[in-house]
mmCIF file with all atom_site columns, C-alpha atoms in Angstrom:
data_model
loop_
_atom_site.group_PDB
_atom_site.id
_atom_site.type_symbol
_atom_site.label_atom_id
_atom_site.label_alt_id
_atom_site.label_comp_id
_atom_site.label_asym_id
_atom_site.label_entity_id
_atom_site.label_seq_id
_atom_site.pdbx_PDB_ins_code
_atom_site.Cartn_x
_atom_site.Cartn_y
_atom_site.Cartn_z
_atom_site.occupancy
_atom_site.B_iso_or_equiv
_atom_site.pdbx_formal_charge
_atom_site.auth_seq_id
_atom_site.auth_comp_id
_atom_site.auth_asym_id
_atom_site.auth_atom_id
_atom_site.pdbx_PDB_model_num
ATOM 1   C CA . MET A 1 1   ? 30.867 64.576 112.054 1.00 58.00 ? 1   MET A CA 1
ATOM 2   C CA . PHE A 1 2   ? 33.440 62.057 113.285 1.00 65.00 ? 2   PHE A CA 1
ATOM 3   C CA . SER A 1 3   ? 32.503 58.429 113.524 1.00 81.00 ? 3   SER A CA 1
ATOM 4   C CA . LYS A 1 4   ? 33.357 56.363 116.574 1.00 83.00 ? 4   LYS A CA 1
ATOM 5   C CA . LYS A 1 5   ? 35.544 54.103 114.417 1.00 85.00 ? 5   LYS A CA 1
ATOM 6   C CA . LEU A 1 6   ? 37.733 57.046 113.435 1.00 86.00 ? 6   LEU A CA 1
ATOM 7   C CA . ILE A 1 7   ? 38.208 58.078 117.076 1.00 86.00 ? 7   ILE A CA 1
ATOM 8   C CA . TRP A 1 8   ? 39.148 54.491 118.023 1.00 89.00 ? 8   TRP A CA 1
ATOM 9   C CA . ALA A 1 9   ? 41.594 54.336 115.101 1.00 89.00 ? 9   ALA A CA 1
ATOM 10  C CA . PHE A 1 10  ? 43.321 57.552 116.234 1.00 91.00 ? 10  PHE A CA 1
ATOM 11  C CA . LEU A 1 11  ? 43.498 56.240 119.806 1.00 91.00 ? 11  LEU A CA 1
ATOM 12  C CA . PHE A 1 12  ? 45.004 52.930 118.637 1.00 93.00 ? 12  PHE A CA 1
ATOM 13  C CA . ILE A 1 13  ? 47.583 54.710 116.437 1.00 93.00 ? 13  ILE A CA 1
ATOM 14  C CA . PHE A 1 14  ? 48.547 57.042 119.309 1.00 92.00 ? 14  PHE A CA 1
ATOM 15  C CA . ILE A 1 15  ? 49.000 54.146 121.750 1.00 93.00 ? 15  ILE A CA 1
ATOM 16  C CA . PHE A 1 16  ? 50.978 52.115 119.198 1.00 92.00 ? 16  PHE A CA 1
ATOM 17  C CA . LEU A 1 17  ? 53.352 55.011 118.424 1.00 91.00 ? 17  LEU A CA 1
ATOM 18  C CA . SER A 1 18  ? 53.817 55.788 122.143 1.00 89.00 ? 18  SER A CA 1
ATOM 19  C CA . ILE A 1 19  ? 54.739 52.199 122.986 1.00 91.00 ? 19  ILE A CA 1
ATOM 20  C CA . THR A 1 20  ? 57.065 51.990 119.980 1.00 89.00 ? 20  THR A CA 1
ATOM 21  C CA . ALA A 1 21  ? 58.871 55.181 121.024 1.00 83.00 ? 21  ALA A CA 1
ATOM 22  C CA . LEU A 1 22  ? 59.159 53.933 124.611 1.00 82.00 ? 22  LEU A CA 1
ATOM 23  C CA . LEU A 1 23  ? 60.653 50.582 123.587 1.00 83.00 ? 23  LEU A CA 1
ATOM 24  C CA . GLU A 1 24  ? 63.019 52.189 121.081 1.00 81.00 ? 24  GLU A CA 1
ATOM 25  C CA . ASN A 1 25  ? 64.521 54.492 123.713 1.00 78.00 ? 25  ASN A CA 1
ATOM 26  C CA . MET A 1 26  ? 64.939 51.900 126.478 1.00 80.00 ? 26  MET A CA 1
ATOM 27  C CA . PRO A 1 27  ? 68.526 51.274 127.626 1.00 80.00 ? 27  PRO A CA 1
ATOM 28  C CA . ALA A 1 28  ? 70.035 47.797 127.345 1.00 80.00 ? 28  ALA A CA 1
ATOM 29  C CA . PRO A 1 29  ? 69.538 45.477 130.349 1.00 85.00 ? 29  PRO A CA 1
ATOM 30  C CA . LYS A 1 30  ? 72.491 45.384 132.718 1.00 88.00 ? 30  LYS A CA 1
ATOM 31  C CA . ASN A 1 31  ? 74.005 43.039 135.287 1.00 89.00 ? 31  ASN A CA 1
ATOM 32  C CA . LYS A 1 32  ? 73.675 45.053 138.495 1.00 91.00 ? 32  LYS A CA 1
ATOM 33  C CA . ARG A 1 33  ? 76.771 43.802 140.342 1.00 92.00 ? 33  ARG A CA 1
ATOM 34  C CA . ILE A 1 34  ? 79.189 44.197 137.427 1.00 92.00 ? 34  ILE A CA 1
ATOM 35  C CA . TYR A 1 35  ? 77.645 47.488 136.287 1.00 91.00 ? 35  TYR A CA 1
ATOM 36  C CA . GLU A 1 36  ? 77.994 49.001 139.773 1.00 92.00 ? 36  GLU A CA 1
ATOM 37  C CA . ALA A 1 37  ? 81.608 47.773 140.029 1.00 92.00 ? 37  ALA A CA 1
ATOM 38  C CA . ILE A 1 38  ? 82.521 49.424 136.698 1.00 93.00 ? 38  ILE A CA 1
ATOM 39  C CA . MET A 1 39  ? 80.749 52.772 137.191 1.00 92.00 ? 39  MET A CA 1
ATOM 40  C CA . PRO A 1 40  ? 83.305 54.386 139.568 1.00 93.00 ? 40  PRO A CA 1
ATOM 41  C CA . TYR A 1 41  ? 85.905 54.128 136.783 1.00 93.00 ? 41  TYR A CA 1
ATOM 42  C CA . PHE A 1 42  ? 83.642 55.322 133.944 1.00 93.00 ? 42  PHE A CA 1
ATOM 43  C CA . PRO A 1 43  ? 84.372 59.016 133.280 1.00 93.00 ? 43  PRO A CA 1
ATOM 44  C CA . TYR A 1 44  ? 80.718 60.044 132.786 1.00 93.00 ? 44  TYR A CA 1
ATOM 45  C CA . LYS A 1 45  ? 77.671 60.139 135.019 1.00 92.00 ? 45  LYS A CA 1
ATOM 46  C CA . ILE A 1 46  ? 73.980 60.916 134.658 1.00 90.00 ? 46  ILE A CA 1
ATOM 47  C CA . THR A 1 47  ? 72.782 63.862 136.716 1.00 90.00 ? 47  THR A CA 1
ATOM 48  C CA . LYS A 1 48  ? 69.380 65.377 137.352 1.00 89.00 ? 48  LYS A CA 1
ATOM 49  C CA . GLU A 1 49  ? 68.952 68.977 136.298 1.00 84.00 ? 49  GLU A CA 1
ATOM 50  C CA . LEU A 1 50  ? 66.127 71.486 136.329 1.00 82.00 ? 50  LEU A CA 1
ATOM 51  C CA . GLY A 1 51  ? 65.179 70.589 132.748 1.00 79.00 ? 51  GLY A CA 1
ATOM 52  C CA . GLY A 1 52  ? 65.468 66.800 133.191 1.00 85.00 ? 52  GLY A CA 1
ATOM 53  C CA . ILE A 1 53  ? 68.581 64.641 133.086 1.00 87.00 ? 53  ILE A CA 1
ATOM 54  C CA . ASP A 1 54  ? 71.949 65.057 131.422 1.00 88.00 ? 54  ASP A CA 1
ATOM 55  C CA . ILE A 1 55  ? 75.331 63.364 131.072 1.00 90.00 ? 55  ILE A CA 1
ATOM 56  C CA . VAL A 1 56  ? 78.263 65.061 132.805 1.00 90.00 ? 56  VAL A CA 1
ATOM 57  C CA . ASP A 1 57  ? 81.957 64.399 132.273 1.00 89.00 ? 57  ASP A CA 1
ATOM 58  C CA . LYS A 1 58  ? 83.400 63.638 135.745 1.00 89.00 ? 58  LYS A CA 1
ATOM 59  C CA . ARG A 1 59  ? 86.866 64.851 134.724 1.00 87.00 ? 59  ARG A CA 1
ATOM 60  C CA . THR A 1 60  ? 85.866 68.324 133.522 1.00 88.00 ? 60  THR A CA 1
ATOM 61  C CA . GLY A 1 61  ? 82.346 68.825 134.894 1.00 86.00 ? 61  GLY A CA 1
ATOM 62  C CA . GLU A 1 62  ? 81.133 69.616 131.369 1.00 88.00 ? 62  GLU A CA 1
ATOM 63  C CA . ASP A 1 63  ? 77.485 68.902 130.427 1.00 87.00 ? 63  ASP A CA 1
ATOM 64  C CA . LEU A 1 64  ? 77.042 67.027 127.173 1.00 85.00 ? 64  LEU A CA 1
ATOM 65  C CA . ASP A 1 65  ? 73.543 68.490 126.485 1.00 82.00 ? 65  ASP A CA 1
ATOM 66  C CA . ILE A 1 66  ? 71.809 65.443 125.034 1.00 85.00 ? 66  ILE A CA 1
ATOM 67  C CA . ALA A 1 67  ? 68.030 65.335 124.556 1.00 84.00 ? 67  ALA A CA 1
ATOM 68  C CA . ASN A 1 68  ? 66.272 63.784 127.558 1.00 81.00 ? 68  ASN A CA 1
ATOM 69  C CA . SER A 1 69  ? 64.741 61.044 125.425 1.00 80.00 ? 69  SER A CA 1
ATOM 70  C CA . LYS A 1 70  ? 68.186 59.911 124.215 1.00 85.00 ? 70  LYS A CA 1
ATOM 71  C CA . VAL A 1 71  ? 70.270 60.250 127.411 1.00 87.00 ? 71  VAL A CA 1
ATOM 72  C CA . TYR A 1 72  ? 70.192 56.583 128.399 1.00 88.00 ? 72  TYR A CA 1
ATOM 73  C CA . LEU A 1 73  ? 70.914 55.380 124.864 1.00 89.00 ? 73  LEU A CA 1
ATOM 74  C CA . ALA A 1 74  ? 73.843 57.797 124.543 1.00 90.00 ? 74  ALA A CA 1
ATOM 75  C CA . PHE A 1 75  ? 75.130 56.776 128.001 1.00 91.00 ? 75  PHE A CA 1
ATOM 76  C CA . ASP A 1 76  ? 75.046 53.077 127.030 1.00 91.00 ? 76  ASP A CA 1
ATOM 77  C CA . ASP A 1 77  ? 76.808 53.854 123.751 1.00 91.00 ? 77  ASP A CA 1
ATOM 78  C CA . MET A 1 78  ? 79.531 55.834 125.558 1.00 92.00 ? 78  MET A CA 1
ATOM 79  C CA . LEU A 1 79  ? 79.953 53.017 128.095 1.00 93.00 ? 79  LEU A CA 1
ATOM 80  C CA . LYS A 1 80  ? 80.364 50.446 125.309 1.00 93.00 ? 80  LYS A CA 1
ATOM 81  C CA . LYS A 1 81  ? 82.970 52.574 123.505 1.00 93.00 ? 81  LYS A CA 1
ATOM 82  C CA . TRP A 1 82  ? 84.843 53.192 126.774 1.00 93.00 ? 82  TRP A CA 1
ATOM 83  C CA . GLY A 1 83  ? 84.685 49.457 127.580 1.00 91.00 ? 83  GLY A CA 1
ATOM 84  C CA . LYS A 1 84  ? 86.382 48.519 124.305 1.00 91.00 ? 84  LYS A CA 1
ATOM 85  C CA . THR A 1 85  ? 89.521 50.433 125.335 1.00 91.00 ? 85  THR A CA 1
ATOM 86  C CA . HIS A 1 86  ? 89.387 50.294 129.149 1.00 93.00 ? 86  HIS A CA 1
ATOM 87  C CA . LEU A 1 87  ? 88.095 46.792 129.888 1.00 92.00 ? 87  LEU A CA 1
ATOM 88  C CA . LYS A 1 88  ? 89.803 43.476 129.261 1.00 91.00 ? 88  LYS A CA 1
ATOM 89  C CA . LEU A 1 89  ? 88.352 40.017 129.751 1.00 90.00 ? 89  LEU A CA 1
ATOM 90  C CA . ASP A 1 90  ? 90.813 37.483 131.187 1.00 87.00 ? 90  ASP A CA 1
ATOM 91  C CA . GLY A 1 91  ? 89.074 34.164 131.789 1.00 86.00 ? 91  GLY A CA 1
ATOM 92  C CA . ASN A 1 92  ? 86.563 34.792 134.578 1.00 89.00 ? 92  ASN A CA 1
ATOM 93  C CA . TYR A 1 93  ? 88.016 38.191 135.420 1.00 92.00 ? 93  TYR A CA 1
ATOM 94  C CA . LEU A 1 94  ? 87.091 41.571 134.027 1.00 92.00 ? 94  LEU A CA 1
ATOM 95  C CA . ILE A 1 95  ? 90.051 43.944 134.259 1.00 91.00 ? 95  ILE A CA 1
ATOM 96  C CA . VAL A 1 96  ? 89.479 47.707 134.391 1.00 93.00 ? 96  VAL A CA 1
ATOM 97  C CA . LEU A 1 97  ? 92.326 49.707 132.819 1.00 92.00 ? 97  LEU A CA 1
ATOM 98  C CA . ASP A 1 98  ? 93.202 53.394 133.006 1.00 88.00 ? 98  ASP A CA 1
ATOM 99  C CA . ASP A 1 99  ? 93.977 55.600 129.984 1.00 86.00 ? 99  ASP A CA 1
ATOM 100 C CA . SER A 1 100 ? 97.569 54.341 129.830 1.00 87.00 ? 100 SER A CA 1
ATOM 101 C CA . GLY A 1 101 ? 96.584 50.653 130.027 1.00 84.00 ? 101 GLY A CA 1
ATOM 102 C CA . LYS A 1 102 ? 97.532 50.161 133.688 1.00 91.00 ? 102 LYS A CA 1
ATOM 103 C CA . GLU A 1 103 ? 95.303 47.788 135.685 1.00 90.00 ? 103 GLU A CA 1
ATOM 104 C CA . LEU A 1 104 ? 93.024 49.593 138.147 1.00 90.00 ? 104 LEU A CA 1
ATOM 105 C CA . LYS A 1 105 ? 90.753 46.792 139.302 1.00 91.00 ? 105 LYS A CA 1
ATOM 106 C CA . ARG A 1 106 ? 90.146 43.101 138.714 1.00 92.00 ? 106 ARG A CA 1
ATOM 107 C CA . ILE A 1 107 ? 86.506 42.010 139.009 1.00 91.00 ? 107 ILE A CA 1
ATOM 108 C CA . GLU A 1 108 ? 85.726 38.317 139.327 1.00 91.00 ? 108 GLU A CA 1
ATOM 109 C CA . LEU A 1 109 ? 82.786 37.168 137.211 1.00 91.00 ? 109 LEU A CA 1
ATOM 110 C CA . LYS A 1 110 ? 81.083 34.682 139.531 1.00 90.00 ? 110 LYS A CA 1
ATOM 111 C CA . THR A 1 111 ? 78.314 33.342 137.312 1.00 91.00 ? 111 THR A CA 1
ATOM 112 C CA . GLN A 1 112 ? 77.831 32.442 133.678 1.00 92.00 ? 112 GLN A CA 1
ATOM 113 C CA . GLN A 1 113 ? 75.189 35.212 133.396 1.00 92.00 ? 113 GLN A CA 1
ATOM 114 C CA . GLU A 1 114 ? 77.757 37.838 134.404 1.00 90.00 ? 114 GLU A CA 1
ATOM 115 C CA . LEU A 1 115 ? 80.247 36.517 131.859 1.00 90.00 ? 115 LEU A CA 1
ATOM 116 C CA . SER A 1 116 ? 77.668 36.395 129.067 1.00 91.00 ? 116 SER A CA 1
ATOM 117 C CA . TRP A 1 117 ? 76.424 39.912 129.914 1.00 90.00 ? 117 TRP A CA 1
ATOM 118 C CA . VAL A 1 118 ? 79.981 41.302 129.679 1.00 91.00 ? 118 VAL A CA 1
ATOM 119 C CA . LYS A 1 119 ? 80.544 39.531 126.368 1.00 90.00 ? 119 LYS A CA 1
ATOM 120 C CA . ASN A 1 120 ? 77.228 40.671 124.896 1.00 90.00 ? 120 ASN A CA 1
ATOM 121 C CA . PHE A 1 121 ? 77.197 44.244 126.201 1.00 89.00 ? 121 PHE A CA 1
ATOM 122 C CA . PHE A 1 122 ? 80.808 45.130 125.442 1.00 88.00 ? 122 PHE A CA 1
ATOM 123 C CA . GLY A 1 123 ? 81.234 42.821 122.426 1.00 84.00 ? 123 GLY A CA 1
ATOM 124 C CA . PHE A 1 124 ? 84.171 40.742 123.662 1.00 80.00 ? 124 PHE A CA 1
#
């Protein structure tokens, strides 16, 4: 039959793989105040659906149909790509731009943590 060591080995492997998958699919940490100030201008949002969660384009209402396990990673990736073209860092101010490059909002970065988060997350 099966030995107890084999059962413990399977349990350990299962737990290890579960934790690895969980950590791999975690979204990047965010600065709450800056993140919430940017989100009204970001053209995508995460919505709950019958089958889980999905990303929806605010402009067209189109679902992007991404696997539930990858939604947050894809959302972060889309936010970073959008930030490269629609955000500009000017000293201690983060400037939100529209599609034509016109300034929509100027957000003051009050602490060094906010400034370093913007630089690290968006790659400025």
